[in-house]
XYZ file of C-alpha atoms in Angstrom:
758
model
C 0.000 0.000 0.000
C 2.860 2.362 0.899
C 4.573 1.613 -2.396
C 1.476 2.468 -4.396
C 1.024 5.697 -2.428
C 4.563 6.756 -3.285
C 3.925 5.859 -6.943
C 0.839 8.068 -6.875
C 2.952 10.940 -5.561
C 5.481 10.208 -8.336
C 2.720 10.475 -10.936
C 1.786 13.910 -9.590
C 5.424 15.015 -9.692
C 5.750 13.864 -13.295
C 2.656 15.808 -14.395
C 3.589 19.062 -12.610
C 5.715 20.463 -15.467
C 2.914 19.867 -17.963
C 0.484 21.907 -15.859
C 2.656 25.001 -16.157
C 4.173 25.113 -12.680
C 6.703 27.958 -12.693
C 10.401 27.290 -12.367
C 12.157 25.241 -15.039
C 14.591 23.570 -12.662
C 11.831 22.784 -10.167
C 9.705 21.326 -12.953
C 12.616 19.316 -14.267
C 13.480 18.057 -10.817
C 9.926 16.911 -10.040
C 9.658 15.022 -13.376
C 13.049 13.427 -12.885
C 12.198 12.384 -9.332
C 9.006 10.638 -10.461
C 10.728 8.693 -13.259
C 13.632 7.785 -10.961
C 11.324 6.229 -8.412
C 9.527 4.269 -11.176
C 12.878 2.861 -12.346
C 13.740 1.856 -8.772
C 10.411 0.028 -8.320
C 10.806 -1.885 -11.607
C 14.360 -2.921 -10.765
C 13.239 -4.112 -7.346
C 10.504 -6.176 -9.000
C 13.072 -7.728 -11.374
C 15.238 -8.743 -8.399
C 12.466 -10.193 -6.225
C 10.480 -12.239 -8.759
C 11.487 -15.573 -10.285
C 9.270 -16.602 -13.200
C 8.876 -13.110 -14.717
C 12.273 -11.676 -13.783
C 13.317 -11.131 -17.420
C 10.021 -9.403 -18.260
C 10.399 -6.735 -15.591
C 14.096 -6.400 -16.329
C 13.271 -5.322 -19.903
C 10.582 -2.921 -18.670
C 13.000 -1.471 -16.105
C 15.493 -0.866 -18.917
C 12.805 0.953 -20.899
C 12.074 3.239 -17.927
C 15.816 3.794 -17.415
C 16.173 4.892 -21.055
C 13.338 7.419 -20.599
C 15.079 8.627 -17.431
C 18.345 9.073 -19.345
C 16.576 10.991 -22.141
C 14.887 13.210 -19.572
C 18.235 13.971 -17.913
C 19.772 14.819 -21.301
C 16.888 17.112 -22.214
C 17.014 18.909 -18.883
C 20.782 19.230 -19.171
C 20.506 20.911 -22.557
C 17.749 23.197 -21.216
C 19.903 24.146 -18.233
C 22.830 25.025 -20.513
C 20.551 27.091 -22.715
C 19.118 28.940 -19.713
C 22.541 29.625 -18.181
C 24.054 30.908 -21.437
C 20.997 32.781 -22.589
C 21.306 31.145 -25.989
C 18.258 30.095 -27.906
C 17.927 27.226 -30.385
C 19.189 24.500 -28.082
C 15.732 23.020 -27.680
C 16.091 20.899 -30.844
C 19.041 18.745 -29.654
C 17.378 18.152 -26.271
C 14.058 17.172 -27.809
C 15.763 14.892 -30.354
C 17.607 13.057 -27.573
C 14.383 12.643 -25.571
C 12.469 11.503 -28.650
C 15.193 8.960 -29.515
C 15.137 7.635 -25.939
C 11.347 7.266 -26.122
C 11.572 5.302 -29.378
C 14.240 3.045 -27.852
C 11.991 2.594 -24.814
C 9.229 1.332 -27.148
C 11.631 -1.267 -28.521
C 12.518 -2.419 -25.000
C 8.869 -2.573 -23.931
C 8.118 -4.582 -27.075
C 10.869 -7.075 -26.192
C 9.569 -7.321 -22.620
C 6.093 -8.184 -23.919
C 7.546 -10.928 -26.154
C 9.390 -12.406 -23.162
C 6.190 -12.198 -21.122
C 4.473 -14.342 -23.730
C 7.295 -16.905 -23.564
C 7.252 -16.923 -19.770
C 3.503 -17.423 -19.461
C 3.082 -20.060 -22.159
C 4.902 -22.406 -24.519
C 3.474 -20.658 -27.558
C 5.391 -19.109 -30.426
C 6.329 -15.434 -30.176
C 3.643 -13.021 -31.469
C 6.304 -10.548 -32.592
C 7.272 -9.832 -36.182
C 9.609 -6.880 -36.640
C 8.968 -6.391 -40.348
C 5.212 -6.464 -39.898
C 5.462 -4.136 -36.903
C 7.628 -1.570 -38.687
C 5.277 -1.648 -41.681
C 2.329 -1.069 -39.374
C 4.169 1.864 -37.761
C 4.858 3.413 -41.167
C 1.207 2.967 -42.132
C 0.083 4.718 -38.936
C 2.589 7.502 -39.555
C 1.259 7.953 -43.093
C -2.316 8.030 -41.816
C -1.498 10.675 -39.179
C 0.140 12.856 -41.815
C -2.957 12.596 -44.010
C -5.296 13.466 -41.141
C -3.146 16.466 -40.210
C -3.234 17.700 -43.805
C -6.947 16.875 -44.203
C -8.155 18.832 -41.172
C -9.178 22.476 -41.714
C -6.056 24.562 -42.013
C -3.917 21.464 -41.907
C -1.718 22.726 -44.713
C -0.719 25.599 -42.407
C 1.862 24.443 -39.863
C 1.115 25.301 -36.245
C 4.182 23.405 -34.915
C 7.816 23.289 -35.981
C 8.336 20.449 -38.474
C 10.753 18.570 -36.226
C 8.293 18.624 -33.290
C 5.554 17.290 -35.559
C 7.683 14.500 -37.060
C 9.005 13.333 -33.694
C 5.489 13.246 -32.246
C 4.217 11.253 -35.229
C 7.153 8.813 -34.927
C 6.457 8.290 -31.227
C 2.741 7.792 -31.896
C 3.515 5.142 -34.524
C 5.885 3.296 -32.196
C 3.277 3.358 -29.432
C 0.713 1.917 -31.838
C 2.995 -1.073 -32.394
C 3.443 -1.492 -28.616
C -0.328 -1.323 -28.077
C -1.005 -3.929 -30.769
C 1.644 -6.221 -29.302
C 0.212 -5.774 -25.809
C -3.276 -6.819 -26.927
C -1.873 -9.718 -28.987
C 0.134 -11.043 -26.033
C -2.899 -10.704 -23.745
C -4.888 -13.003 -26.040
C -2.184 -15.467 -27.101
C -0.653 -15.928 -23.654
C -3.983 -16.226 -21.856
C -3.359 -12.995 -19.928
C -6.822 -11.535 -20.555
C -7.696 -11.872 -16.848
C -4.329 -10.550 -15.676
C -4.877 -6.893 -14.600
C -1.205 -5.996 -15.003
C -1.185 -6.192 -18.782
C -4.325 -4.051 -18.950
C -2.728 -1.407 -16.699
C 0.171 -1.249 -19.163
C -2.259 -1.140 -22.112
C -4.121 1.813 -20.542
C -0.802 3.578 -20.050
C 0.019 3.099 -23.742
C -3.422 4.366 -24.779
C -3.011 7.491 -22.603
C 0.450 8.150 -23.994
C -0.763 7.683 -27.596
C -3.564 10.165 -26.954
C -1.053 12.694 -25.629
C 1.262 12.250 -28.613
C -1.558 12.497 -31.166
C -2.953 15.579 -29.432
C 0.533 17.102 -29.466
C 0.901 16.360 -33.174
C -2.405 18.094 -33.875
C -1.388 21.059 -31.742
C -4.072 20.441 -29.142
C -1.501 20.068 -26.325
C 1.799 21.812 -25.951
C 5.087 19.930 -25.983
C 5.440 19.691 -22.204
C 2.626 17.176 -22.057
C 4.545 14.750 -24.276
C 7.606 14.534 -22.028
C 5.382 14.394 -18.937
C 3.291 11.669 -20.563
C 6.347 9.442 -21.024
C 7.289 9.944 -17.402
C 3.754 9.076 -16.335
C 3.890 5.948 -18.519
C 6.974 4.791 -16.601
C 5.091 5.289 -13.319
C 2.088 3.336 -14.684
C 4.329 0.401 -15.683
C 5.878 0.471 -12.214
C 2.349 0.498 -10.732
C 1.520 -2.611 -12.827
C 4.466 -4.434 -11.257
C 2.829 -4.056 -7.829
C -0.499 -5.586 -8.909
C -1.045 -9.207 -7.891
C -0.831 -11.655 -10.808
C -3.543 -14.203 -11.581
C -2.966 -17.760 -12.848
C -3.045 -17.997 -16.637
C -4.423 -20.712 -18.890
C -2.214 -21.199 -21.963
C -4.035 -20.882 -25.256
C -3.569 -23.023 -28.347
C -0.802 -21.774 -30.615
C -2.004 -20.220 -33.864
C -0.582 -18.024 -36.605
C -4.008 -16.796 -37.703
C -3.829 -13.459 -35.889
C -0.371 -12.689 -37.327
C -1.487 -13.584 -40.847
C -4.618 -11.474 -40.568
C -2.552 -8.567 -39.205
C -0.222 -8.752 -42.211
C -3.040 -8.437 -44.726
C -4.750 -5.675 -42.693
C -1.550 -3.597 -42.784
C -1.195 -4.235 -46.543
C -4.759 -3.144 -47.297
C -4.478 -0.131 -45.007
C -1.213 0.977 -46.640
C -2.688 0.733 -50.145
C -5.814 2.602 -48.992
C -3.677 5.388 -47.519
C -1.745 5.817 -50.767
C -5.003 5.950 -52.738
C -6.396 8.466 -50.284
C -3.313 10.638 -50.690
C -4.188 11.084 -54.383
C -7.272 13.076 -53.300
C -5.140 15.699 -51.522
C -2.704 18.301 -52.797
C 0.556 16.583 -53.823
C 2.709 19.228 -52.161
C 1.160 18.349 -48.768
C 1.180 14.529 -48.957
C 4.794 13.711 -49.797
C 5.680 12.357 -46.361
C 2.438 10.336 -46.177
C 3.037 8.765 -49.598
C 6.635 7.890 -48.734
C 5.607 6.277 -45.421
C 2.710 4.461 -47.081
C 4.946 3.222 -49.910
C 7.545 1.951 -47.471
C 4.764 0.227 -45.529
C 3.540 -1.484 -48.722
C 7.081 -2.632 -49.553
C 7.659 -3.930 -46.056
C 4.365 -5.770 -45.717
C 4.647 -7.143 -49.264
C 8.020 -8.567 -48.342
C 6.381 -10.092 -45.293
C 3.657 -11.645 -47.473
C 6.306 -13.182 -49.733
C 8.068 -14.567 -46.683
C 4.739 -15.816 -45.346
C 4.013 -17.680 -48.579
C 7.530 -19.133 -48.481
C 7.058 -20.152 -44.859
C 3.744 -21.818 -45.676
C 5.348 -23.670 -48.580
C 8.214 -24.782 -46.347
C 5.748 -25.794 -43.654
C 3.744 -27.844 -46.148
C 6.920 -29.540 -47.351
C 8.031 -30.142 -43.769
C 4.707 -31.703 -42.914
C 4.942 -33.871 -46.002
C 8.456 -34.922 -45.037
C 7.294 -35.636 -41.502
C 4.726 -38.080 -42.896
C 6.968 -39.747 -45.499
C 9.601 -42.436 -45.142
C 12.881 -41.067 -46.504
C 14.156 -44.353 -47.904
C 11.121 -45.736 -49.726
C 8.880 -42.707 -50.267
C 5.991 -44.535 -48.592
C 3.995 -43.192 -45.676
C 5.849 -43.472 -42.373
C 4.671 -44.646 -38.953
C 3.190 -41.255 -38.033
C 1.158 -40.970 -41.227
C -0.020 -44.564 -40.986
C -1.043 -44.047 -37.372
C -3.089 -40.975 -38.281
C -4.945 -42.805 -41.069
C -5.471 -45.828 -38.855
C -6.917 -43.717 -36.036
C -9.278 -41.968 -38.461
C -10.488 -45.314 -39.835
C -10.964 -46.767 -36.351
C -12.798 -43.687 -35.042
C -15.058 -43.683 -38.082
C -15.930 -47.341 -37.589
C -14.649 -48.262 -41.052
C -14.418 -51.939 -41.968
C -10.661 -52.242 -42.517
C -7.966 -54.877 -42.330
C -4.540 -54.044 -40.892
C -1.515 -55.935 -42.223
C 1.946 -56.009 -40.720
C 4.642 -57.497 -42.949
C 8.177 -58.292 -41.796
C 10.985 -59.588 -43.998
C 12.493 -62.874 -42.833
C 16.217 -62.935 -41.996
C 16.696 -59.348 -43.153
C 19.416 -58.869 -40.545
C 21.466 -61.511 -42.348
C 21.269 -59.436 -45.536
C 22.576 -56.356 -43.718
C 25.306 -58.312 -41.957
C 26.458 -60.222 -45.055
C 26.049 -57.668 -47.851
C 26.019 -54.342 -46.001
C 23.334 -51.773 -45.196
C 23.482 -50.188 -48.650
C 22.335 -53.463 -50.223
C 19.748 -53.847 -47.486
C 18.399 -50.374 -48.284
C 18.108 -51.221 -51.969
C 16.264 -54.405 -51.068
C 13.818 -52.377 -48.960
C 13.280 -49.921 -51.819
C 12.629 -52.754 -54.238
C 10.267 -54.432 -51.768
C 8.366 -51.161 -51.331
C 7.960 -50.842 -55.095
C 6.729 -54.426 -55.444
C 4.215 -53.961 -52.637
C 2.964 -50.632 -54.005
C 2.326 -52.330 -57.360
C -0.188 -54.787 -55.874
C -1.845 -52.489 -53.328
C -5.257 -51.272 -54.576
C -6.371 -47.658 -54.683
C -7.687 -46.364 -51.375
C -5.304 -48.476 -49.299
C -2.502 -46.959 -47.194
C 0.925 -48.592 -47.494
C 3.638 -47.535 -45.047
C 7.085 -48.488 -43.859
C 7.066 -48.428 -40.070
C 10.817 -48.775 -39.724
C 13.536 -51.337 -40.311
C 12.099 -54.118 -42.455
C 8.509 -53.709 -41.261
C 5.753 -52.611 -43.655
C 2.119 -51.940 -42.775
C -1.005 -51.798 -44.897
C -4.468 -50.428 -44.207
C -6.967 -52.075 -46.552
C -10.622 -50.946 -46.513
C -13.520 -53.350 -46.849
C -11.735 -56.678 -46.334
C -13.280 -59.728 -44.660
C -11.268 -62.560 -43.103
C -11.149 -64.750 -46.229
C -10.306 -61.876 -48.551
C -7.733 -60.495 -46.127
C -5.867 -63.798 -45.949
C -5.978 -64.218 -49.729
C -4.550 -60.746 -50.284
C -1.870 -61.345 -47.625
C -0.561 -64.229 -49.733
C -0.407 -61.852 -52.709
C 1.693 -59.477 -50.632
C 4.026 -62.306 -49.603
C 4.381 -63.349 -53.271
C 5.222 -59.757 -54.218
C 7.969 -59.706 -51.581
C 9.449 -62.920 -52.980
C 9.698 -61.207 -56.345
C 11.820 -58.467 -54.771
C 14.671 -60.881 -54.040
C 17.884 -61.231 -55.944
C 19.299 -57.776 -55.194
C 23.084 -58.104 -55.671
C 23.134 -61.788 -54.794
C 20.876 -61.626 -51.745
C 18.861 -64.579 -53.020
C 15.213 -65.338 -52.335
C 13.382 -63.096 -49.897
C 10.390 -64.179 -47.842
C 8.084 -62.390 -45.433
C 5.779 -63.116 -42.513
C 2.414 -61.358 -42.591
C 0.078 -60.719 -39.665
C -3.525 -59.583 -40.118
C -5.882 -57.883 -37.672
C -9.558 -57.201 -38.305
C -11.916 -54.990 -36.263
C -13.722 -56.811 -33.472
C -17.355 -57.709 -34.027
C -19.871 -55.284 -32.577
C -21.194 -57.945 -30.193
C -17.738 -58.760 -28.833
C -17.457 -57.943 -25.091
C -14.022 -56.386 -25.682
C -15.591 -53.738 -27.924
C -14.132 -52.177 -31.040
C -10.338 -51.711 -30.840
C -8.740 -48.368 -31.593
C -6.030 -47.876 -34.215
C -3.146 -48.567 -31.866
C -4.722 -51.805 -30.684
C -5.363 -52.956 -34.249
C -1.713 -52.384 -35.133
C -0.608 -54.246 -32.002
C -2.802 -57.189 -32.935
C -1.396 -57.289 -36.448
C 2.090 -57.223 -34.925
C 1.199 -60.107 -32.599
C -0.208 -62.110 -35.525
C 2.953 -61.469 -37.531
C 5.137 -62.829 -34.734
C 2.837 -65.839 -34.449
C 3.394 -66.493 -38.157
C 7.156 -66.054 -37.802
C 7.401 -68.364 -34.782
C 5.382 -71.140 -36.445
C 7.005 -70.840 -39.865
C 3.737 -69.855 -41.533
C 3.586 -67.156 -44.180
C 0.274 -65.576 -43.126
C -1.428 -65.564 -39.755
C -4.777 -64.049 -38.777
C -4.845 -62.596 -35.300
C -5.853 -65.153 -32.670
C -6.986 -63.638 -29.397
C -6.357 -66.796 -27.345
C -2.766 -67.101 -28.557
C -2.239 -63.389 -28.022
C -3.515 -63.582 -24.445
C -1.186 -66.498 -23.805
C 1.712 -64.540 -25.242
C 0.938 -61.505 -23.112
C 0.639 -63.717 -20.045
C 4.020 -65.244 -20.872
C 5.557 -61.793 -21.258
C 4.045 -60.751 -17.924
C 5.425 -63.852 -16.236
C 8.855 -63.127 -17.725
C 8.735 -59.648 -16.212
C 7.643 -61.077 -12.871
C 10.502 -63.582 -12.976
C 13.039 -60.861 -13.694
C 11.618 -58.762 -10.888
C 11.773 -61.690 -8.452
C 15.441 -62.345 -9.222
C 16.336 -58.634 -9.291
C 14.776 -57.931 -5.881
C 16.032 -61.104 -4.215
C 12.487 -62.392 -3.799
C 13.209 -65.584 -5.791
C 14.294 -67.483 -2.675
C 10.852 -66.893 -1.171
C 8.849 -67.652 -4.306
C 10.571 -70.821 -5.496
C 10.082 -74.186 -3.805
C 11.880 -77.523 -4.191
C 9.738 -80.667 -4.149
C 11.061 -84.225 -4.136
C 9.878 -87.347 -5.987
C 11.165 -90.639 -4.500
C 13.133 -93.198 -6.499
C 12.746 -96.802 -5.229
C 15.170 -99.687 -5.479
C 13.223 -102.500 -7.184
C 15.211 -105.297 -5.525
C 14.699 -104.093 -1.924
C 11.857 -101.575 -2.075
C 14.057 -99.040 -0.295
C 14.099 -95.327 -1.015
C 17.321 -95.098 -2.988
C 17.062 -91.464 -3.967
C 14.870 -88.476 -4.719
C 14.688 -86.138 -7.675
C 14.637 -82.435 -6.809
C 11.930 -80.697 -8.815
C 11.566 -76.911 -8.636
C 8.190 -75.210 -8.302
C 7.245 -71.526 -8.519
C 4.823 -70.240 -5.905
C 3.478 -67.559 -8.212
C 1.887 -64.532 -6.483
C -1.042 -64.546 -8.952
C -1.271 -68.049 -10.370
C -0.372 -70.246 -7.416
C 2.033 -73.188 -7.531
C 3.440 -73.729 -11.041
C 5.249 -76.769 -12.440
C 8.645 -76.368 -14.176
C 7.167 -76.620 -17.680
C 5.309 -73.344 -17.069
C 8.385 -71.212 -16.387
C 11.741 -72.915 -17.014
C 11.934 -71.663 -20.607
C 11.299 -68.131 -19.332
C 14.053 -68.547 -16.759
C 16.429 -69.745 -19.473
C 15.554 -66.908 -21.872
C 15.792 -64.347 -19.117
C 19.329 -65.420 -18.210
C 18.426 -66.485 -14.660
C 19.142 -70.215 -14.928
C 22.464 -69.996 -13.081
C 20.738 -68.383 -10.078
C 17.907 -70.922 -10.120
C 20.326 -73.871 -10.412
C 22.306 -72.625 -7.438
C 19.106 -72.224 -5.415
C 17.910 -75.759 -6.216
C 21.318 -77.322 -5.557
C 21.711 -75.631 -2.194
C 18.131 -76.423 -1.143
C 18.353 -80.053 -2.239
C 21.735 -80.792 -0.689
C 20.725 -79.081 2.556
C 17.522 -81.138 2.782
C 19.181 -84.518 2.217
C 22.614 -83.881 3.670
C 24.127 -85.344 6.816
C 23.036 -82.425 8.986
C 19.342 -83.096 8.414
C 17.085 -86.084 9.012
C 13.814 -86.546 7.220
C 13.077 -89.650 9.290
C 14.356 -91.492 12.376
C 14.924 -94.549 10.179
C 17.521 -92.912 7.997
C 15.759 -91.166 5.149
C 18.707 -88.781 5.064
C 20.795 -91.602 3.590
C 19.365 -91.115 0.067
C 20.800 -89.563 -3.065
C 19.368 -86.369 -4.502
C 19.159 -85.798 -8.251
C 19.251 -82.250 -9.686
C 18.574 -81.405 -13.335
C 20.979 -79.228 -15.300
C 19.944 -77.001 -18.190
C 21.840 -76.264 -21.379
C 23.063 -72.904 -20.078
C 24.154 -74.463 -16.765
C 26.235 -77.109 -18.521
C 27.927 -74.345 -20.540
C 28.497 -72.127 -17.502
C 31.963 -72.339 -15.851
C 30.321 -70.956 -12.743
C 28.720 -74.380 -12.180
C 32.092 -75.878 -11.309
C 32.768 -72.967 -8.938
C 29.438 -73.662 -7.214
C 30.179 -77.387 -6.911
C 33.580 -76.606 -5.391
C 31.910 -74.302 -2.850
C 29.484 -77.059 -1.848
C 32.330 -79.547 -1.482
C 34.211 -77.057 0.682
C 31.133 -76.808 2.907
C 31.278 -80.549 3.554
C 28.954 -81.976 0.887
C 29.366 -85.685 0.080
C 29.483 -85.712 -3.767
C 28.349 -89.355 -3.968
C 25.014 -88.237 -2.518
C 24.334 -85.937 -5.495
C 23.539 -86.909 -9.068
C 23.411 -84.270 -11.811
C 21.056 -85.057 -14.689
C 21.711 -83.959 -18.269
C 19.548 -84.732 -21.301
C 20.700 -86.162 -24.612
C 19.439 -83.163 -26.556
C 21.368 -80.893 -24.186
C 24.524 -82.887 -24.817
C 24.058 -82.689 -28.584
C 23.901 -78.869 -28.630
C 27.660 -78.575 -27.965
C 29.162 -82.086 -27.685
C 32.787 -81.157 -27.033
C 31.993 -78.634 -24.323
C 29.408 -80.980 -22.768
C 31.800 -83.921 -22.579
C 34.489 -81.743 -21.019
C 32.074 -80.371 -18.425
C 30.709 -83.829 -17.498
C 34.242 -85.104 -16.993
C 34.941 -82.235 -14.620
C 31.734 -83.091 -12.723
C 32.712 -86.755 -12.386
C 36.251 -85.772 -11.432
C 34.788 -84.077 -8.370
C 32.946 -87.251 -7.391
C 29.390 -86.312 -8.348
C 27.109 -88.811 -10.053
C 26.069 -88.179 -13.642
C 22.807 -89.310 -15.204
C 21.764 -89.242 -18.872
C 18.144 -88.092 -18.571
C 15.412 -88.848 -21.159
C 17.600 -91.645 -22.506
C 16.490 -92.971 -25.873
C 14.885 -89.759 -27.171
C 18.064 -88.454 -28.844
C 19.929 -89.650 -31.909
C 23.377 -90.592 -30.586
C 22.698 -92.539 -27.404
C 25.280 -95.296 -27.960
C 28.104 -92.919 -28.845
C 27.401 -90.873 -25.725
C 27.576 -94.018 -23.594
C 31.114 -94.440 -24.918
C 32.268 -90.820 -24.397
C 30.421 -89.681 -21.282
C 31.572 -90.652 -17.772
C 27.973 -91.405 -16.758
C 26.949 -93.420 -13.690
C 23.297 -93.756 -14.657
C 20.878 -93.759 -17.550
C 17.318 -92.633 -17.003
C 14.789 -94.275 -19.306
C 12.354 -91.747 -20.758
C 8.691 -92.165 -19.827
C 7.778 -92.421 -23.522
C 9.206 -95.981 -23.322
C 7.849 -96.745 -19.846
C 4.193 -96.084 -20.640
C 4.301 -98.422 -23.698
C 5.983 -101.399 -22.061
C 2.837 -103.356 -21.243
C 1.361 -103.342 -24.732
C 4.280 -103.084 -27.139
C 6.694 -105.985 -27.440
C 9.152 -104.017 -29.603
C 9.449 -101.405 -26.870
C 10.038 -104.191 -24.323
C 12.867 -105.558 -26.424
C 14.464 -102.123 -26.808
C 14.298 -101.546 -23.051
C 15.668 -105.035 -22.321
C 18.606 -104.377 -24.652
C 19.223 -100.982 -23.082
C 19.267 -102.479 -19.569
C 21.702 -105.230 -20.558
C 23.991 -102.738 -22.319
C 23.938 -100.330 -19.376
C 24.691 -103.044 -16.870
C 27.603 -104.302 -18.995
C 28.979 -100.732 -18.838
C 28.460 -100.582 -15.080
C 25.602 -98.070 -15.234
C 22.480 -97.943 -13.111
C 19.154 -97.827 -14.981
C 16.269 -95.752 -13.636
C 12.806 -95.816 -15.237
C 10.630 -92.737 -14.806
C 6.917 -92.365 -15.446
C 5.831 -95.559 -13.644
C 2.096 -95.220 -13.044
C 0.686 -98.762 -12.637
C 1.583 -102.141 -11.166
C 1.651 -103.894 -14.536
C 4.379 -101.584 -15.806
C 6.284 -102.057 -12.554
C 6.246 -105.840 -12.937
C 7.524 -105.642 -16.508
C 10.341 -103.349 -15.399
C 11.258 -105.723 -12.588
C 11.371 -108.616 -15.043
C 13.664 -106.628 -17.344
C 16.172 -105.932 -14.578
C 15.558 -102.210 -14.079
C 17.411 -101.000 -10.977
C 15.150 -98.162 -9.763
C 11.783 -96.721 -10.615
C 10.123 -93.344 -10.202
C 6.568 -92.227 -10.876
C 3.090 -91.499 -9.628
C 2.625 -95.170 -8.675
C 5.029 -94.542 -5.821
C 4.426 -90.877 -5.114
C 3.855 -87.502 -6.634
C 6.547 -84.854 -5.948
C 6.399 -83.984 -2.239
C 7.044 -80.809 -0.341
C 10.024 -81.161 2.040
C 7.736 -81.229 5.067
C 5.732 -84.141 3.586
C 8.719 -86.395 2.858
C 9.176 -87.771 6.448
C 5.543 -88.885 6.675
C 5.739 -90.572 3.294
C 8.976 -92.388 4.235
C 7.519 -93.531 7.562
C 4.589 -94.893 5.599
C 6.957 -97.302 3.920
C 7.749 -100.500 5.806
C 10.850 -100.514 7.967
C 12.263 -103.635 6.281
C 12.008 -101.895 2.937
C 14.018 -98.988 4.271
C 16.727 -101.130 5.772
C 18.243 -101.730 2.356
C 19.673 -98.218 2.493
C 21.329 -96.857 -0.598
C 21.335 -98.965 -3.726
C 24.547 -100.137 -5.321
C 25.091 -96.950 -7.317
C 24.330 -93.290 -6.956
C 21.117 -91.906 -8.572
C 20.356 -88.797 -10.588
C 18.674 -85.422 -10.110
């Protein structure tokens, strides 16, 4: 409140000279004091605010320039008064007028910064348009002065008139910019900008009145001082929150054409007046026409560049097809309009091999040729796009399922015809198709993004199955999304250390057929899923392998299994801790040198290696035979048992029996379940048992589910059996009760003659 009161006093001091208060020095001092205080207030505002600091800094500079011009004018007046020389008024007034024009420039820049500070919109300023508008206003003022009665007779010195007209024109530009910023920046409800606008209007009125001789020159200099006080007053008004408006160039374009029309109209109007009186108006009007015409040419060029830029933004540089953005826009429009369309996603097979083998330049030419072949078969009205890499998309109106699949095969055939670029050979593609959901489907109609995602899912289904074309299948897609979610949950469990709480190890007994004793157990991992409950290995082991977590899971299972069956624990008072434990190894585990480090750590902790059997499958061994044989030898060298799991399902069983240091073969359940009814299978198993025994290997049959199969296995000389006939996999806490349920004599046989497998 005190600050505003002082500003009010400053306004009175500024206006005193204009009212004719006697005493030049006293008048000058009062005006200078008022402007000085306004500058101080604006600088204080610039120091104390954060968001709008730059705005008030520019306005403070404008007030400081007016202050400097006022000082210069008063200095010249003081010299003239002291020397008694006349004619020094012109230099003083020119300096003040120049400072006022510079102040308009600084206020203009402050308004532009205000727009930037309040919003993220483009600047409303255009110097060429603004200067042209100022020249047009100047020309109009000259015409009005000449047009009025007696206008051809000068009532003011020419230099006073021209400076007043120049200041009026500059203020017109500032006023237009102020109103433009108020609208564009959403400052219509901000009282500060309207206080400044009223100050500009008052100052324009003073300058115009001075130009017409209505007011004497003192009012002009006092008006500029008062304007500085008004701007300082605006800095003390409380700001209101602004709502940014949508960016638009419409107002600037309209302003350009308004200035052009006004300038032409002024020149035409000047032809109705005496030529000797309208020279300045015609010159200003002509310059305004030249300036605004230049702006129109630039505007047309900008629009042309903008159109080209938009076209480039929607076009793929390499192929000339629509790009992802353009395709997405068309797809959204079709989906919102409820159009019956089919969405295709086409991906070249093994395109990475082309880039790696022949180089990216050849790959680019192959893409260009593929785009041309596709464009040749795409009908009118369809939208063909390259989404990126080797992916192409197509939006085809009015296609049903049968027609969509038929056309997809045409697309695939067109891609095949694109092959042969610089020796690349035949090219093939996988095509996925998505159609809009039926109106009665509970899921509703998908939007454009969902349609493209479904086409992408169908394409990957085609690629994974080796098919050329695949129509989107919601059930398969849901399964795929569930798998992806589970993979994320697995990664999160291992990353956060929660895997040890979520995974469980269950145990399935292995019985010695000759004694009935529990000879061993197989450790089988389970996942206690937070959403889905207890999951079997088949539901998640592939995800663990693909996610790179198999080493962590193998270590967990090994430590859990050896701790449960080791010498420091006892599942039963009758010695159930005297059994082997079998642990399965994956392909990545067998190739991981860290496995040997883990086994050495367990041995250092006191583990008996003869109580542990590590199971490896034939297919796992075949993936990298040399590395697998070397790893299995290292395992046996440490004393651990080694079992060939799923024996008989591979292609090199006999050769592996020669090379691998195995202690056990585990007959696959595909043989076990067919023993009772297939004599050929019985003969194969009998031969396998005899061969294994001749090599000193133990034979374990898994998948035993009935007594008849058990009797056949006993007659064939199988050493141990495992299956649901004996027991399902048991939680660790359930093993003692199951063992106690067996007869004591059966348990007295202890460990069988060899060590069993995981």
